[in-house]
Amino acid sequence: MAQSPNPTSNDNWGLSDVILQGFIGPSDAGDIKWGIGPQISLPTASEDYLEAAGMGGGLSGVVVTKIGNWGLTGVAGHLWGQNGDFSTSLFRPFVSYNVESIPGFSISTSPQITYDWKAESGNGWTIPIGGGFTQAVPFSSTKAMLVGLSAYKFAQQAEFGPEWQVNLTLAFMFAEDR
């Protein structure tokens, strides 16, 4: 779901394009897990002004580790447009701190930093700065929902890019009963 200024009317809401990523890596990687795999951009925008990349594909990688209460992840990748109409790199660091005194609660930042290789000079970088929190809400010993809220101010963005980004996260988690 996205909200974006519409040049012909007031701000509007709708669906944006979807980027799917898949990773495969060794199962015995030790304390530092990693994976590589494909990513695909699908043109799912409900309105033209919410359209992002469109149809395309590329490669991505991920590295994950945990040090004490800290969770550290990095995701990087590149997407090429189906017709050569876009070429975008992305890096997304995830840093979270699990608060021991509040079970399931964490404070985190996960800005999606991008560079558009086809943008005009000075318009290629998108760099958000901010963070938020998440809370795991258990339903049973093997099922939970993750609820999160975060906000980011763009330190650098395209000429007509947004100044702020607010994310609401709802994720369902299913574990094996062991």
CSV table of N, CA and C in Angstrom, one decimal:
chain,number,residue,atom,x,y,z
A,1,MET,N,0.9,-1.2,0.0
A,1,MET,CA,0.0,0.0,0.0
A,1,MET,C,0.9,1.2,0.0
A,2,ALA,N,0.6,2.2,-0.8
A,2,ALA,CA,1.4,3.4,-0.9
A,2,ALA,C,0.5,4.6,-1.0
A,3,GLN,N,1.0,5.8,-0.5
A,3,GLN,CA,0.4,7.0,-0.6
A,3,GLN,C,1.3,7.9,-1.3
A,4,SER,N,0.8,8.6,-2.4
A,4,SER,CA,1.8,9.5,-3.2
A,4,SER,C,1.0,10.7,-3.7
A,5,PRO,N,1.7,11.8,-3.8
A,5,PRO,CA,1.1,13.0,-4.4
A,5,PRO,C,0.7,12.7,-5.8
A,6,ASN,N,-0.5,13.0,-6.2
A,6,ASN,CA,-1.0,12.9,-7.5
A,6,ASN,C,-1.0,14.2,-8.2
A,7,PRO,N,-0.3,14.4,-9.3
A,7,PRO,CA,-0.2,15.7,-9.9
A,7,PRO,C,-1.5,16.3,-10.4
A,8,THR,N,-2.6,15.5,-10.5
A,8,THR,CA,-3.8,16.0,-11.0
A,8,THR,C,-4.9,16.2,-10.0
A,9,SER,N,-4.6,15.7,-8.7
A,9,SER,CA,-5.6,15.9,-7.6
A,9,SER,C,-4.8,15.9,-6.3
A,10,ASN,N,-5.6,15.7,-5.2
A,10,ASN,CA,-5.0,15.6,-3.9
A,10,ASN,C,-4.2,14.3,-3.7
A,11,ASP,N,-3.6,14.1,-2.6
A,11,ASP,CA,-2.9,12.9,-2.3
A,11,ASP,C,-3.8,11.7,-2.4
A,12,ASN,N,-3.3,10.6,-2.9
A,12,ASN,CA,-4.1,9.4,-3.1
A,12,ASN,C,-3.4,8.2,-2.6
A,13,TRP,N,-4.2,7.1,-2.3
A,13,TRP,CA,-3.6,5.9,-1.8
A,13,TRP,C,-3.9,4.8,-2.9
A,14,GLY,N,-3.0,3.7,-2.8
A,14,GLY,CA,-3.2,2.6,-3.7
A,14,GLY,C,-2.1,1.6,-3.6
A,15,LEU,N,-2.0,0.6,-4.5
A,15,LEU,CA,-1.0,-0.4,-4.5
A,15,LEU,C,0.2,0.1,-5.3
A,16,SER,N,1.4,-0.2,-4.9
A,16,SER,CA,2.6,0.1,-5.6
A,16,SER,C,3.1,-1.2,-6.3
A,17,ASP,N,4.2,-1.1,-7.0
A,17,ASP,CA,4.8,-2.3,-7.6
A,17,ASP,C,5.4,-3.2,-6.5
A,18,VAL,N,5.5,-4.5,-6.8
A,18,VAL,CA,6.0,-5.4,-5.8
A,18,VAL,C,7.4,-5.9,-6.3
A,19,ILE,N,8.3,-6.0,-5.4
A,19,ILE,CA,9.6,-6.6,-5.6
A,19,ILE,C,9.7,-7.9,-4.8
A,20,LEU,N,9.9,-9.0,-5.4
A,20,LEU,CA,10.0,-10.3,-4.7
A,20,LEU,C,11.5,-10.7,-4.7
A,21,GLN,N,12.0,-11.2,-3.6
A,21,GLN,CA,13.3,-11.7,-3.5
A,21,GLN,C,13.3,-13.1,-2.9
A,22,GLY,N,14.2,-13.9,-3.4
A,22,GLY,CA,14.4,-15.3,-2.9
A,22,GLY,C,15.8,-15.6,-2.7
A,23,PHE,N,16.2,-16.3,-1.6
A,23,PHE,CA,17.5,-16.5,-1.2
A,23,PHE,C,17.8,-18.0,-0.9
A,24,ILE,N,18.9,-18.5,-1.3
A,24,ILE,CA,19.4,-19.8,-1.0
A,24,ILE,C,20.8,-19.7,-0.5
A,25,GLY,N,21.1,-20.5,0.6
A,25,GLY,CA,22.4,-20.5,1.1
A,25,GLY,C,22.7,-21.8,1.9
A,26,PRO,N,23.9,-21.9,2.4
A,26,PRO,CA,24.2,-23.2,3.0
A,26,PRO,C,23.5,-23.3,4.4
A,27,SER,N,23.1,-24.5,4.7
A,27,SER,CA,22.4,-24.7,6.0
A,27,SER,C,23.3,-24.8,7.2
A,28,ASP,N,24.6,-24.9,7.0
A,28,ASP,CA,25.6,-25.0,8.1
A,28,ASP,C,26.5,-23.9,8.1
A,29,ALA,N,26.0,-22.7,7.9
A,29,ALA,CA,26.8,-21.5,7.7
A,29,ALA,C,27.4,-21.0,9.0
A,30,GLY,N,27.0,-21.5,10.1
A,30,GLY,CA,27.6,-21.1,11.4
A,30,GLY,C,26.8,-19.9,12.0
A,31,ASP,N,27.5,-18.9,12.6
A,31,ASP,CA,26.8,-17.8,13.3
A,31,ASP,C,26.5,-16.7,12.2
A,32,ILE,N,27.1,-16.7,11.1
A,32,ILE,CA,26.8,-15.8,10.0
A,32,ILE,C,26.1,-16.5,8.9
A,33,LYS,N,24.8,-16.3,8.7
A,33,LYS,CA,24.1,-16.9,7.6
A,33,LYS,C,24.1,-16.0,6.4
A,34,TRP,N,24.1,-16.6,5.2
A,34,TRP,CA,24.1,-15.8,4.0
A,34,TRP,C,23.3,-16.5,2.9
A,35,GLY,N,22.9,-15.8,1.9
A,35,GLY,CA,22.2,-16.4,0.8
A,35,GLY,C,22.3,-15.5,-0.4
A,36,ILE,N,22.1,-16.1,-1.6
A,36,ILE,CA,22.0,-15.3,-2.8
A,36,ILE,C,20.8,-15.8,-3.6
A,37,GLY,N,20.3,-15.0,-4.5
A,37,GLY,CA,19.2,-15.5,-5.3
A,37,GLY,C,18.6,-14.4,-6.2
A,38,PRO,N,17.5,-14.8,-6.9
A,38,PRO,CA,16.9,-13.8,-7.9
A,38,PRO,C,16.0,-12.9,-7.2
A,39,GLN,N,15.7,-11.8,-7.9
A,39,GLN,CA,14.7,-10.9,-7.5
A,39,GLN,C,13.9,-10.4,-8.7
A,40,ILE,N,12.7,-10.2,-8.6
A,40,ILE,CA,11.8,-9.8,-9.7
A,40,ILE,C,10.9,-8.7,-9.3
A,41,SER,N,10.8,-7.7,-10.2
A,41,SER,CA,9.9,-6.6,-10.0
A,41,SER,C,8.6,-6.8,-10.8
A,42,LEU,N,7.5,-6.7,-10.2
A,42,LEU,CA,6.2,-7.0,-10.9
A,42,LEU,C,5.4,-5.7,-10.9
A,43,PRO,N,4.9,-5.3,-12.1
A,43,PRO,CA,4.1,-4.1,-12.2
A,43,PRO,C,2.7,-4.3,-11.7
A,44,THR,N,2.5,-4.1,-10.4
A,44,THR,CA,1.2,-4.3,-9.7
A,44,THR,C,0.6,-3.0,-9.2
A,45,ALA,N,1.1,-1.8,-9.7
A,45,ALA,CA,0.6,-0.5,-9.2
A,45,ALA,C,-0.9,-0.4,-9.6
A,46,SER,N,-1.7,0.1,-8.7
A,46,SER,CA,-3.1,0.3,-9.0
A,46,SER,C,-3.4,1.6,-9.8
A,47,GLU,N,-2.4,2.6,-9.7
A,47,GLU,CA,-2.5,3.8,-10.5
A,47,GLU,C,-1.2,4.2,-11.1
A,48,ASP,N,-1.2,4.9,-12.2
A,48,ASP,CA,0.1,5.2,-12.9
A,48,ASP,C,1.0,6.0,-12.0
A,49,TYR,N,0.5,6.9,-11.2
A,49,TYR,CA,1.4,7.7,-10.4
A,49,TYR,C,2.0,7.0,-9.2
A,50,LEU,N,1.6,5.7,-8.9
A,50,LEU,CA,2.2,4.9,-7.9
A,50,LEU,C,3.1,3.9,-8.5
A,51,GLU,N,3.3,3.9,-9.8
A,51,GLU,CA,4.1,2.9,-10.5
A,51,GLU,C,5.6,3.2,-10.1
A,52,ALA,N,6.4,2.2,-9.8
A,52,ALA,CA,7.8,2.3,-9.5
A,52,ALA,C,8.6,1.8,-10.7
A,53,ALA,N,9.2,0.6,-10.5
A,53,ALA,CA,10.1,0.1,-11.4
A,53,ALA,C,9.4,-0.6,-12.7
A,54,GLY,N,8.3,-1.2,-12.5
A,54,GLY,CA,7.7,-2.0,-13.6
A,54,GLY,C,8.3,-3.4,-13.6
A,55,MET,N,8.2,-4.0,-14.8
A,55,MET,CA,8.7,-5.4,-14.9
A,55,MET,C,10.2,-5.5,-15.1
A,56,GLY,N,10.8,-6.3,-14.3
A,56,GLY,CA,12.3,-6.4,-14.4
A,56,GLY,C,12.8,-7.5,-13.5
A,57,GLY,N,14.1,-7.7,-13.5
A,57,GLY,CA,14.7,-8.8,-12.7
A,57,GLY,C,16.1,-8.5,-12.4
A,58,GLY,N,16.7,-9.3,-11.5
A,58,GLY,CA,18.1,-9.1,-11.1
A,58,GLY,C,18.5,-10.1,-10.1
A,59,LEU,N,19.6,-9.8,-9.4
A,59,LEU,CA,20.2,-10.6,-8.4
A,59,LEU,C,20.2,-9.9,-7.1
A,60,SER,N,20.2,-10.7,-6.0
A,60,SER,CA,20.3,-10.1,-4.6
A,60,SER,C,21.0,-11.1,-3.7
A,61,GLY,N,21.4,-10.5,-2.6
A,61,GLY,CA,22.1,-11.3,-1.6
A,61,GLY,C,21.8,-10.8,-0.2
A,62,VAL,N,21.9,-11.7,0.8
A,62,VAL,CA,21.6,-11.3,2.2
A,62,VAL,C,22.7,-11.9,3.1
A,63,VAL,N,23.0,-11.2,4.2
A,63,VAL,CA,23.9,-11.7,5.3
A,63,VAL,C,23.1,-11.4,6.6
A,64,VAL,N,23.1,-12.4,7.5
A,64,VAL,CA,22.3,-12.3,8.7
A,64,VAL,C,23.2,-12.8,9.9
A,65,THR,N,23.2,-12.1,11.0
A,65,THR,CA,23.9,-12.6,12.2
A,65,THR,C,23.2,-12.0,13.5
A,66,LYS,N,23.5,-12.6,14.6
A,66,LYS,CA,23.0,-12.1,15.9
A,66,LYS,C,24.1,-12.0,16.9
A,67,ILE,N,24.2,-10.9,17.5
A,67,ILE,CA,25.3,-10.7,18.6
A,67,ILE,C,24.5,-10.2,19.8
A,68,GLY,N,24.4,-11.1,20.8
A,68,GLY,CA,23.7,-10.8,22.0
A,68,GLY,C,22.2,-10.4,21.7
A,69,ASN,N,21.8,-9.3,22.1
A,69,ASN,CA,20.4,-8.8,21.8
A,69,ASN,C,20.3,-8.1,20.5
A,70,TRP,N,21.4,-8.0,19.7
A,70,TRP,CA,21.4,-7.3,18.5
A,70,TRP,C,21.2,-8.2,17.3
A,71,GLY,N,20.3,-7.9,16.4
A,71,GLY,CA,20.2,-8.6,15.1
A,71,GLY,C,20.7,-7.7,14.0
A,72,LEU,N,21.6,-8.2,13.2
A,72,LEU,CA,22.2,-7.5,12.1
A,72,LEU,C,22.0,-8.2,10.8
A,73,THR,N,21.4,-7.5,9.8
A,73,THR,CA,21.2,-8.1,8.5
A,73,THR,C,21.5,-7.0,7.4
A,74,GLY,N,22.0,-7.5,6.3
A,74,GLY,CA,22.2,-6.6,5.1
A,74,GLY,C,21.6,-7.3,3.9
A,75,VAL,N,20.9,-6.6,3.1
A,75,VAL,CA,20.3,-7.1,1.8
A,75,VAL,C,20.8,-6.1,0.7
A,76,ALA,N,21.3,-6.7,-0.3
A,76,ALA,CA,21.8,-5.8,-1.4
A,76,ALA,C,21.4,-6.5,-2.7
A,77,GLY,N,21.1,-5.7,-3.7
A,77,GLY,CA,20.7,-6.3,-5.0
A,77,GLY,C,20.7,-5.2,-6.1
A,78,HIS,N,20.4,-5.7,-7.3
A,78,HIS,CA,20.3,-4.8,-8.5
A,78,HIS,C,19.2,-5.3,-9.4
A,79,LEU,N,18.4,-4.4,-9.9
A,79,LEU,CA,17.3,-4.7,-10.8
A,79,LEU,C,17.5,-4.0,-12.1
A,80,TRP,N,17.3,-4.8,-13.2
A,80,TRP,CA,17.3,-4.2,-14.6
A,80,TRP,C,15.9,-4.3,-15.1
A,81,GLY,N,15.5,-3.3,-15.8
A,81,GLY,CA,14.2,-3.3,-16.4
A,81,GLY,C,14.1,-4.2,-17.6
A,82,GLN,N,12.9,-4.7,-17.8
A,82,GLN,CA,12.7,-5.7,-18.9
A,82,GLN,C,13.1,-5.1,-20.3
A,83,ASN,N,12.8,-3.8,-20.5
A,83,ASN,CA,13.1,-3.1,-21.7
A,83,ASN,C,14.3,-2.2,-21.6
A,84,GLY,N,15.1,-2.3,-20.6
A,84,GLY,CA,16.2,-1.4,-20.4
A,84,GLY,C,15.8,-0.1,-19.8
A,85,ASP,N,14.5,0.1,-19.4
A,85,ASP,CA,14.0,1.3,-18.9
A,85,ASP,C,14.4,1.7,-17.5
A,86,PHE,N,15.0,0.8,-16.7
A,86,PHE,CA,15.5,1.2,-15.4
A,86,PHE,C,16.7,0.3,-15.0
A,87,SER,N,17.5,0.8,-14.2
A,87,SER,CA,18.7,0.1,-13.6
A,87,SER,C,18.9,0.6,-12.2
A,88,THR,N,18.5,-0.1,-11.2
A,88,THR,CA,18.5,0.4,-9.9
A,88,THR,C,19.2,-0.6,-8.9
A,89,SER,N,20.1,0.0,-8.1
A,89,SER,CA,20.8,-0.8,-7.0
A,89,SER,C,20.1,-0.5,-5.7
A,90,LEU,N,20.1,-1.5,-4.8
A,90,LEU,CA,19.6,-1.2,-3.5
A,90,LEU,C,20.4,-1.9,-2.4
A,91,PHE,N,20.4,-1.2,-1.3
A,91,PHE,CA,21.1,-1.8,-0.1
A,91,PHE,C,20.1,-1.5,1.1
A,92,ARG,N,19.9,-2.5,1.9
A,92,ARG,CA,19.0,-2.3,3.0
A,92,ARG,C,19.6,-3.0,4.3
A,93,PRO,N,20.2,-2.1,5.1
A,93,PRO,CA,20.7,-2.7,6.4
A,93,PRO,C,19.6,-2.8,7.4
A,94,PHE,N,19.5,-3.9,8.1
A,94,PHE,CA,18.6,-4.1,9.2
A,94,PHE,C,19.3,-4.1,10.5
A,95,VAL,N,19.1,-3.3,11.4
A,95,VAL,CA,19.7,-3.3,12.8
A,95,VAL,C,18.6,-3.3,13.8
A,96,SER,N,18.5,-4.3,14.7
A,96,SER,CA,17.5,-4.3,15.7
A,96,SER,C,18.0,-4.7,17.0
A,97,TYR,N,17.4,-4.2,18.1
A,97,TYR,CA,17.8,-4.5,19.4
A,97,TYR,C,16.6,-5.0,20.1
A,98,ASN,N,16.7,-6.3,20.6
A,98,ASN,CA,15.6,-6.9,21.3
A,98,ASN,C,15.6,-6.5,22.8
A,99,VAL,N,14.6,-5.9,23.3
A,99,VAL,CA,14.5,-5.4,24.6
A,99,VAL,C,14.1,-6.5,25.6
A,100,GLU,N,15.1,-7.0,26.4
A,100,GLU,CA,14.8,-8.1,27.3
A,100,GLU,C,13.7,-7.9,28.2
A,101,SER,N,13.5,-6.7,28.8
A,101,SER,CA,12.5,-6.5,29.8
A,101,SER,C,11.1,-6.5,29.2
A,102,ILE,N,11.0,-6.5,27.9
A,102,ILE,CA,9.6,-6.5,27.2
A,102,ILE,C,9.7,-7.6,26.2
A,103,PRO,N,9.3,-8.8,26.5
A,103,PRO,CA,9.4,-10.0,25.6
A,103,PRO,C,8.7,-9.7,24.2
A,104,GLY,N,9.4,-10.0,23.2
A,104,GLY,CA,8.9,-9.8,21.8
A,104,GLY,C,9.0,-8.4,21.3
A,105,PHE,N,9.6,-7.5,22.0
A,105,PHE,CA,9.6,-6.1,21.6
A,105,PHE,C,11.1,-5.7,21.1
A,106,SER,N,11.1,-5.0,20.0
A,106,SER,CA,12.4,-4.6,19.5
A,106,SER,C,12.4,-3.2,18.9
A,107,ILE,N,13.5,-2.6,19.0
A,107,ILE,CA,13.7,-1.2,18.4
A,107,ILE,C,14.6,-1.5,17.2
A,108,SER,N,14.3,-0.8,16.0
A,108,SER,CA,15.1,-1.2,14.8
A,108,SER,C,15.1,0.0,13.8
A,109,THR,N,16.0,-0.2,12.9
A,109,THR,CA,16.1,0.6,11.7
A,109,THR,C,16.3,-0.2,10.5
A,110,SER,N,15.7,0.0,9.4
A,110,SER,CA,15.9,-0.7,8.2
A,110,SER,C,15.6,0.1,6.9
A,111,PRO,N,16.4,1.2,6.7
A,111,PRO,CA,16.2,2.0,5.6
A,111,PRO,C,16.6,1.4,4.3
A,112,GLN,N,15.8,1.6,3.3
A,112,GLN,CA,16.0,1.1,1.9
A,112,GLN,C,16.8,2.2,1.1
A,113,ILE,N,18.1,2.0,1.0
A,113,ILE,CA,18.9,3.0,0.2
A,113,ILE,C,19.0,2.5,-1.2
A,114,THR,N,18.7,3.4,-2.1
A,114,THR,CA,18.7,3.0,-3.6
A,114,THR,C,19.5,4.0,-4.4
A,115,TYR,N,19.9,3.5,-5.5
A,115,TYR,CA,20.6,4.4,-6.5
A,115,TYR,C,20.1,4.0,-7.9
A,116,ASP,N,19.5,5.1,-8.6
A,116,ASP,CA,19.0,4.9,-9.9
A,116,ASP,C,20.0,5.3,-10.9
A,117,TRP,N,20.6,4.3,-11.6
A,117,TRP,CA,21.7,4.5,-12.5
A,117,TRP,C,21.3,5.3,-13.8
A,118,LYS,N,20.0,5.4,-14.0
A,118,LYS,CA,19.5,6.1,-15.2
A,118,LYS,C,19.0,7.5,-14.9
A,119,ALA,N,19.0,7.9,-13.6
A,119,ALA,CA,18.5,9.2,-13.2
A,119,ALA,C,19.5,10.4,-13.7
A,120,GLU,N,18.9,11.6,-13.8
A,120,GLU,CA,19.7,12.7,-14.1
A,120,GLU,C,20.7,13.0,-12.9
A,121,SER,N,21.8,13.6,-13.2
A,121,SER,CA,22.8,13.9,-12.2
A,121,SER,C,22.2,14.6,-11.0
A,122,GLY,N,22.6,14.0,-9.8
A,122,GLY,CA,22.1,14.6,-8.5
A,122,GLY,C,20.8,14.0,-8.1
A,123,ASN,N,20.1,13.2,-9.0
A,123,ASN,CA,18.8,12.7,-8.7
A,123,ASN,C,18.8,11.2,-8.4
A,124,GLY,N,20.0,10.5,-8.4
A,124,GLY,CA,20.0,9.1,-8.3
A,124,GLY,C,19.8,8.5,-6.9
A,125,TRP,N,20.3,9.1,-5.9
A,125,TRP,CA,20.2,8.6,-4.5
A,125,TRP,C,18.9,8.8,-3.8
A,126,THR,N,18.5,7.8,-3.1
A,126,THR,CA,17.4,7.9,-2.1
A,126,THR,C,17.9,7.3,-0.8
A,127,ILE,N,18.0,8.2,0.2
A,127,ILE,CA,18.6,7.8,1.5
A,127,ILE,C,17.7,8.2,2.6
A,128,PRO,N,17.0,7.2,3.2
A,128,PRO,CA,16.1,7.5,4.3
A,128,PRO,C,16.9,7.4,5.7
A,129,ILE,N,16.5,8.2,6.7
A,129,ILE,CA,17.1,8.0,8.0
A,129,ILE,C,16.0,8.0,9.0
A,130,GLY,N,16.0,7.0,9.9
A,130,GLY,CA,14.9,6.9,10.9
A,130,GLY,C,14.9,5.5,11.5
A,131,GLY,N,13.8,5.1,12.0
A,131,GLY,CA,13.6,3.8,12.7
A,131,GLY,C,12.3,3.6,13.3
A,132,GLY,N,12.1,2.6,14.1
A,132,GLY,CA,10.8,2.3,14.6
A,132,GLY,C,10.9,1.1,15.6
A,133,PHE,N,9.8,0.4,15.8
A,133,PHE,CA,9.7,-0.6,16.8
A,133,PHE,C,8.8,-1.8,16.2
A,134,THR,N,9.0,-2.9,16.7
A,134,THR,CA,8.1,-4.1,16.4
A,134,THR,C,7.8,-4.8,17.7
A,135,GLN,N,6.6,-5.4,17.7
A,135,GLN,CA,6.2,-6.3,18.8
A,135,GLN,C,5.6,-7.6,18.3
A,136,ALA,N,6.1,-8.7,18.8
A,136,ALA,CA,5.6,-10.0,18.4
A,136,ALA,C,4.4,-10.3,19.4
A,137,VAL,N,3.3,-10.6,18.8
A,137,VAL,CA,2.1,-11.0,19.5
A,137,VAL,C,1.8,-12.5,19.3
A,138,PRO,N,2.1,-13.3,20.4
A,138,PRO,CA,1.9,-14.7,20.2
A,138,PRO,C,0.4,-15.1,20.2
A,139,PHE,N,0.0,-16.1,19.4
A,139,PHE,CA,-1.3,-16.7,19.4
A,139,PHE,C,-1.3,-18.1,20.0
A,140,SER,N,-0.2,-18.7,19.9
A,140,SER,CA,0.0,-20.1,20.4
A,140,SER,C,1.5,-20.3,20.5
A,141,SER,N,2.0,-21.5,20.8
A,141,SER,CA,3.4,-21.8,21.0
A,141,SER,C,4.1,-21.8,19.6
A,142,THR,N,3.3,-21.9,18.5
A,142,THR,CA,3.9,-21.9,17.2
A,142,THR,C,3.4,-20.9,16.2
A,143,LYS,N,2.6,-20.0,16.7
A,143,LYS,CA,2.0,-18.9,15.8
A,143,LYS,C,2.1,-17.6,16.5
A,144,ALA,N,2.4,-16.5,15.7
A,144,ALA,CA,2.5,-15.2,16.2
A,144,ALA,C,2.3,-14.2,15.1
A,145,MET,N,2.0,-13.0,15.5
A,145,MET,CA,1.9,-11.9,14.5
A,145,MET,C,2.9,-10.8,14.9
A,146,LEU,N,3.6,-10.3,14.0
A,146,LEU,CA,4.6,-9.2,14.2
A,146,LEU,C,3.9,-7.9,13.8
A,147,VAL,N,3.9,-6.9,14.7
A,147,VAL,CA,3.3,-5.6,14.4
A,147,VAL,C,4.4,-4.6,14.6
A,148,GLY,N,4.5,-3.7,13.6
A,148,GLY,CA,5.6,-2.7,13.6
A,148,GLY,C,5.2,-1.4,13.0
A,149,LEU,N,5.8,-0.4,13.5
A,149,LEU,CA,5.6,1.0,13.0
A,149,LEU,C,7.0,1.7,12.9
A,150,SER,N,7.3,2.3,11.8
A,150,SER,CA,8.5,3.0,11.6
A,150,SER,C,8.3,4.3,10.8
A,151,ALA,N,9.2,5.2,10.9
A,151,ALA,CA,9.2,6.5,10.1
A,151,ALA,C,10.6,6.8,9.7
A,152,TYR,N,10.7,7.4,8.5
A,152,TYR,CA,12.0,7.8,7.9
A,152,TYR,C,11.9,9.1,7.2
A,153,LYS,N,12.8,10.0,7.5
A,153,LYS,CA,13.0,11.2,6.8
A,153,LYS,C,14.0,11.0,5.7
A,154,PHE,N,13.7,11.5,4.5
A,154,PHE,CA,14.7,11.3,3.4
A,154,PHE,C,15.8,12.4,3.4
A,155,ALA,N,17.0,12.0,3.7
A,155,ALA,CA,18.1,12.9,3.7
A,155,ALA,C,18.5,13.2,2.3
A,156,GLN,N,18.2,12.3,1.4
A,156,GLN,CA,18.5,12.5,-0.1
A,156,GLN,C,17.4,11.8,-0.8
A,157,GLN,N,16.8,12.5,-1.8
A,157,GLN,CA,15.8,11.9,-2.6
A,157,GLN,C,15.7,12.5,-4.0
A,158,ALA,N,15.0,11.9,-4.9
A,158,ALA,CA,14.9,12.5,-6.2
A,158,ALA,C,14.2,13.8,-6.1
A,159,GLU,N,14.3,14.6,-7.2
A,159,GLU,CA,13.7,16.0,-7.2
A,159,GLU,C,12.2,16.0,-6.7
A,160,PHE,N,11.4,15.1,-7.2
A,160,PHE,CA,10.0,15.1,-6.9
A,160,PHE,C,9.7,13.9,-5.9
A,161,GLY,N,10.7,13.4,-5.2
A,161,GLY,CA,10.5,12.3,-4.3
A,161,GLY,C,9.9,12.8,-3.0
A,162,PRO,N,9.4,11.8,-2.2
A,162,PRO,CA,8.8,12.2,-0.9
A,162,PRO,C,9.8,12.7,0.1
A,163,GLU,N,9.3,13.4,1.1
A,163,GLU,CA,10.1,13.9,2.2
A,163,GLU,C,10.2,12.9,3.4
A,164,TRP,N,9.1,12.2,3.5
A,164,TRP,CA,8.9,11.2,4.7
A,164,TRP,C,8.4,9.9,4.2
A,165,GLN,N,8.6,8.9,4.9
A,165,GLN,CA,8.0,7.6,4.7
A,165,GLN,C,7.6,7.0,6.0
A,166,VAL,N,6.4,6.4,6.1
A,166,VAL,CA,5.9,5.8,7.3
A,166,VAL,C,5.5,4.4,6.9
A,167,ASN,N,6.0,3.4,7.7
A,167,ASN,CA,5.7,2.0,7.4
A,167,ASN,C,4.9,1.3,8.5
A,168,LEU,N,3.9,0.6,8.2
A,168,LEU,CA,3.2,-0.2,9.1
A,168,LEU,C,3.4,-1.7,8.7
A,169,THR,N,3.9,-2.5,9.6
A,169,THR,CA,4.2,-3.9,9.3
A,169,THR,C,3.3,-4.8,10.0
A,170,LEU,N,2.7,-5.8,9.3
A,170,LEU,CA,1.9,-6.8,9.9
A,170,LEU,C,2.5,-8.1,9.2
A,171,ALA,N,3.1,-9.0,10.0
A,171,ALA,CA,3.6,-10.2,9.4
A,171,ALA,C,3.2,-11.4,10.3
A,172,PHE,N,2.8,-12.4,9.7
A,172,PHE,CA,2.4,-13.6,10.4
A,172,PHE,C,3.5,-14.6,10.4
A,173,MET,N,3.8,-15.2,11.6
A,173,MET,CA,4.9,-16.1,11.8
A,173,MET,C,4.4,-17.5,12.2
A,174,PHE,N,4.9,-18.5,11.5
A,174,PHE,CA,4.5,-19.9,11.8
A,174,PHE,C,5.8,-20.7,12.0
A,175,ALA,N,5.9,-21.3,13.2
A,175,ALA,CA,7.1,-22.1,13.5
A,175,ALA,C,6.7,-23.6,13.6
A,176,GLU,N,7.7,-24.5,13.4
A,176,GLU,CA,7.5,-25.9,13.6
A,176,GLU,C,7.4,-26.2,15.1
A,177,ASP,N,6.6,-27.0,15.6
A,177,ASP,CA,6.5,-27.4,17.0
A,177,ASP,C,7.6,-28.5,17.2
A,178,ARG,N,8.6,-28.2,18.0
A,178,ARG,CA,9.7,-29.1,18.3
A,178,ARG,C,9.7,-29.5,19.7
